[in-house]
Amino acid sequence: EDPFMVQSYCEANTLVVKGCPPASFLRRCACAVHCGGPTVTGILMHAGLPSLVCPFHDEHFFWATIIQDCGIAKNLGDLRQMTPELLTLGMRDAASNEQLRAS
């Protein structure tokens, strides 16, 4: 069930890359959207890429809070409450937010 059509929006507007080393594509990105898991969070912190966190599991909420408090990401809140509009606003802000880009 996808009452807000987030899944269908993402399927139509998102490039999913599998089995590709992060360093080969992260430098081409304006920002990253991720769940806030520790592995992805660490990779993005190392890359210095602005990120948006959409947590949905216990540890994801923890890391989302930590990295937002550090000023290196924005926590968009529970993925289950995400809307295309909120994601769009977050991506625009992350791509142009000087504080996030400088971290």
mmCIF file of C-alpha atoms in Angstrom, residues 4-103:
data_model
loop_
_atom_site.group_PDB
_atom_site.id
_atom_site.type_symbol
_atom_site.label_atom_id
_atom_site.label_comp_id
_atom_site.label_asym_id
_atom_site.label_seq_id
_atom_site.Cartn_x
_atom_site.Cartn_y
_atom_site.Cartn_z
ATOM 1 C CA PHE A 4 0.878 9.013 -0.604
ATOM 2 C CA MET A 5 2.296 7.558 -3.835
ATOM 3 C CA VAL A 6 5.847 7.960 -2.495
ATOM 4 C CA GLN A 7 6.945 4.561 -3.785
ATOM 5 C CA SER A 8 5.551 5.160 -7.275
ATOM 6 C CA TYR A 9 7.080 8.657 -7.346
ATOM 7 C CA CYS A 10 10.480 7.300 -6.315
ATOM 8 C CA GLU A 11 10.318 4.453 -8.825
ATOM 9 C CA ALA A 12 9.629 6.944 -11.626
ATOM 10 C CA ASN A 13 12.140 9.591 -10.528
ATOM 11 C CA THR A 14 15.025 7.825 -8.805
ATOM 12 C CA LEU A 15 18.106 6.135 -10.194
ATOM 13 C CA VAL A 16 18.931 3.025 -8.178
ATOM 14 C CA VAL A 17 22.541 1.912 -8.476
ATOM 15 C CA LYS A 18 23.534 -1.547 -7.236
ATOM 16 C CA GLY A 19 27.034 -2.899 -6.828
ATOM 17 C CA CYS A 20 28.821 0.374 -7.554
ATOM 18 C CA PRO A 21 31.583 1.773 -5.305
ATOM 19 C CA PRO A 22 30.297 4.984 -3.670
ATOM 20 C CA ALA A 23 33.389 7.009 -4.607
ATOM 21 C CA SER A 24 32.613 6.481 -8.288
ATOM 22 C CA PHE A 25 29.307 8.344 -8.170
ATOM 23 C CA LEU A 26 29.074 10.449 -4.991
ATOM 24 C CA ARG A 27 31.218 13.242 -6.424
ATOM 25 C CA ARG A 28 28.524 13.721 -9.099
ATOM 26 C CA CYS A 29 25.710 14.167 -6.559
ATOM 27 C CA ALA A 30 24.358 17.421 -5.140
ATOM 28 C CA CYS A 31 23.021 15.589 -2.079
ATOM 29 C CA ALA A 32 22.116 12.117 -0.861
ATOM 30 C CA VAL A 33 18.856 10.795 0.574
ATOM 31 C CA HIS A 34 19.275 7.805 2.874
ATOM 32 C CA CYS A 35 17.805 5.910 5.820
ATOM 33 C CA GLY A 36 20.447 6.906 8.354
ATOM 34 C CA GLY A 37 22.001 3.489 8.797
ATOM 35 C CA PRO A 38 25.553 3.641 10.189
ATOM 36 C CA THR A 39 27.303 2.311 7.073
ATOM 37 C CA VAL A 40 25.728 4.771 4.644
ATOM 38 C CA THR A 41 26.034 7.589 7.167
ATOM 39 C CA GLY A 42 29.766 6.932 7.538
ATOM 40 C CA ILE A 43 30.330 6.801 3.776
ATOM 41 C CA LEU A 44 28.495 10.090 3.261
ATOM 42 C CA MET A 45 30.300 11.779 6.153
ATOM 43 C CA HIS A 46 33.621 10.717 4.638
ATOM 44 C CA ALA A 47 32.534 12.006 1.213
ATOM 45 C CA GLY A 48 31.415 15.362 2.650
ATOM 46 C CA LEU A 49 28.142 15.166 0.745
ATOM 47 C CA PRO A 50 25.083 16.998 2.116
ATOM 48 C CA SER A 51 22.465 14.463 3.061
ATOM 49 C CA LEU A 52 18.836 14.076 3.974
ATOM 50 C CA VAL A 53 17.902 11.344 6.394
ATOM 51 C CA CYS A 54 14.530 9.606 6.211
ATOM 52 C CA PRO A 55 14.772 7.086 9.063
ATOM 53 C CA PHE A 56 12.419 4.150 9.511
ATOM 54 C CA HIS A 57 14.150 1.841 12.027
ATOM 55 C CA ASP A 58 15.409 2.293 15.593
ATOM 56 C CA GLU A 59 19.088 2.977 14.904
ATOM 57 C CA HIS A 60 18.218 5.140 11.894
ATOM 58 C CA PHE A 61 16.416 7.633 14.149
ATOM 59 C CA PHE A 62 19.435 7.709 16.477
ATOM 60 C CA TRP A 63 21.920 8.458 13.682
ATOM 61 C CA ALA A 64 19.565 10.961 12.026
ATOM 62 C CA THR A 65 19.464 12.961 15.252
ATOM 63 C CA ILE A 66 23.226 12.752 15.788
ATOM 64 C CA ILE A 67 24.241 13.904 12.311
ATOM 65 C CA GLN A 68 21.612 16.652 12.216
ATOM 66 C CA ASP A 69 22.867 17.927 15.592
ATOM 67 C CA CYS A 70 26.385 17.966 14.090
ATOM 68 C CA GLY A 71 25.093 20.131 11.226
ATOM 69 C CA ILE A 72 26.024 17.699 8.457
ATOM 70 C CA ALA A 73 22.561 16.449 7.497
ATOM 71 C CA LYS A 74 18.888 17.251 7.744
ATOM 72 C CA ASN A 75 16.510 14.812 9.372
ATOM 73 C CA LEU A 76 13.303 14.791 7.321
ATOM 74 C CA GLY A 77 11.540 12.543 9.809
ATOM 75 C CA ASP A 78 9.985 9.120 9.554
ATOM 76 C CA LEU A 79 10.076 7.716 6.026
ATOM 77 C CA ARG A 80 6.524 6.446 6.496
ATOM 78 C CA GLN A 81 5.368 10.078 6.712
ATOM 79 C CA MET A 82 7.341 11.255 3.660
ATOM 80 C CA THR A 83 5.629 13.072 0.792
ATOM 81 C CA PRO A 84 7.026 13.990 -2.621
ATOM 82 C CA GLU A 85 6.683 17.663 -1.700
ATOM 83 C CA LEU A 86 8.664 17.300 1.535
ATOM 84 C CA LEU A 87 11.380 15.324 -0.220
ATOM 85 C CA THR A 88 11.599 17.909 -3.017
ATOM 86 C CA LEU A 89 11.896 20.796 -0.550
ATOM 87 C CA GLY A 90 14.530 18.916 1.423
ATOM 88 C CA MET A 91 16.596 18.140 -1.674
ATOM 89 C CA ARG A 92 16.481 21.743 -2.880
ATOM 90 C CA ASP A 93 17.533 22.986 0.537
ATOM 91 C CA ALA A 94 20.344 20.441 0.913
ATOM 92 C CA ALA A 95 21.742 21.231 -2.537
ATOM 93 C CA SER A 96 21.888 24.965 -1.789
ATOM 94 C CA ASN A 97 22.452 25.024 1.997
ATOM 95 C CA GLU A 98 25.956 26.420 2.520
ATOM 96 C CA GLN A 99 26.229 25.023 6.060
ATOM 97 C CA LEU A 100 25.528 21.477 4.837
ATOM 98 C CA ARG A 101 27.799 21.861 1.814
ATOM 99 C CA ALA A 102 30.671 23.152 3.958
ATOM 100 C CA SER A 103 30.529 20.276 6.443
#
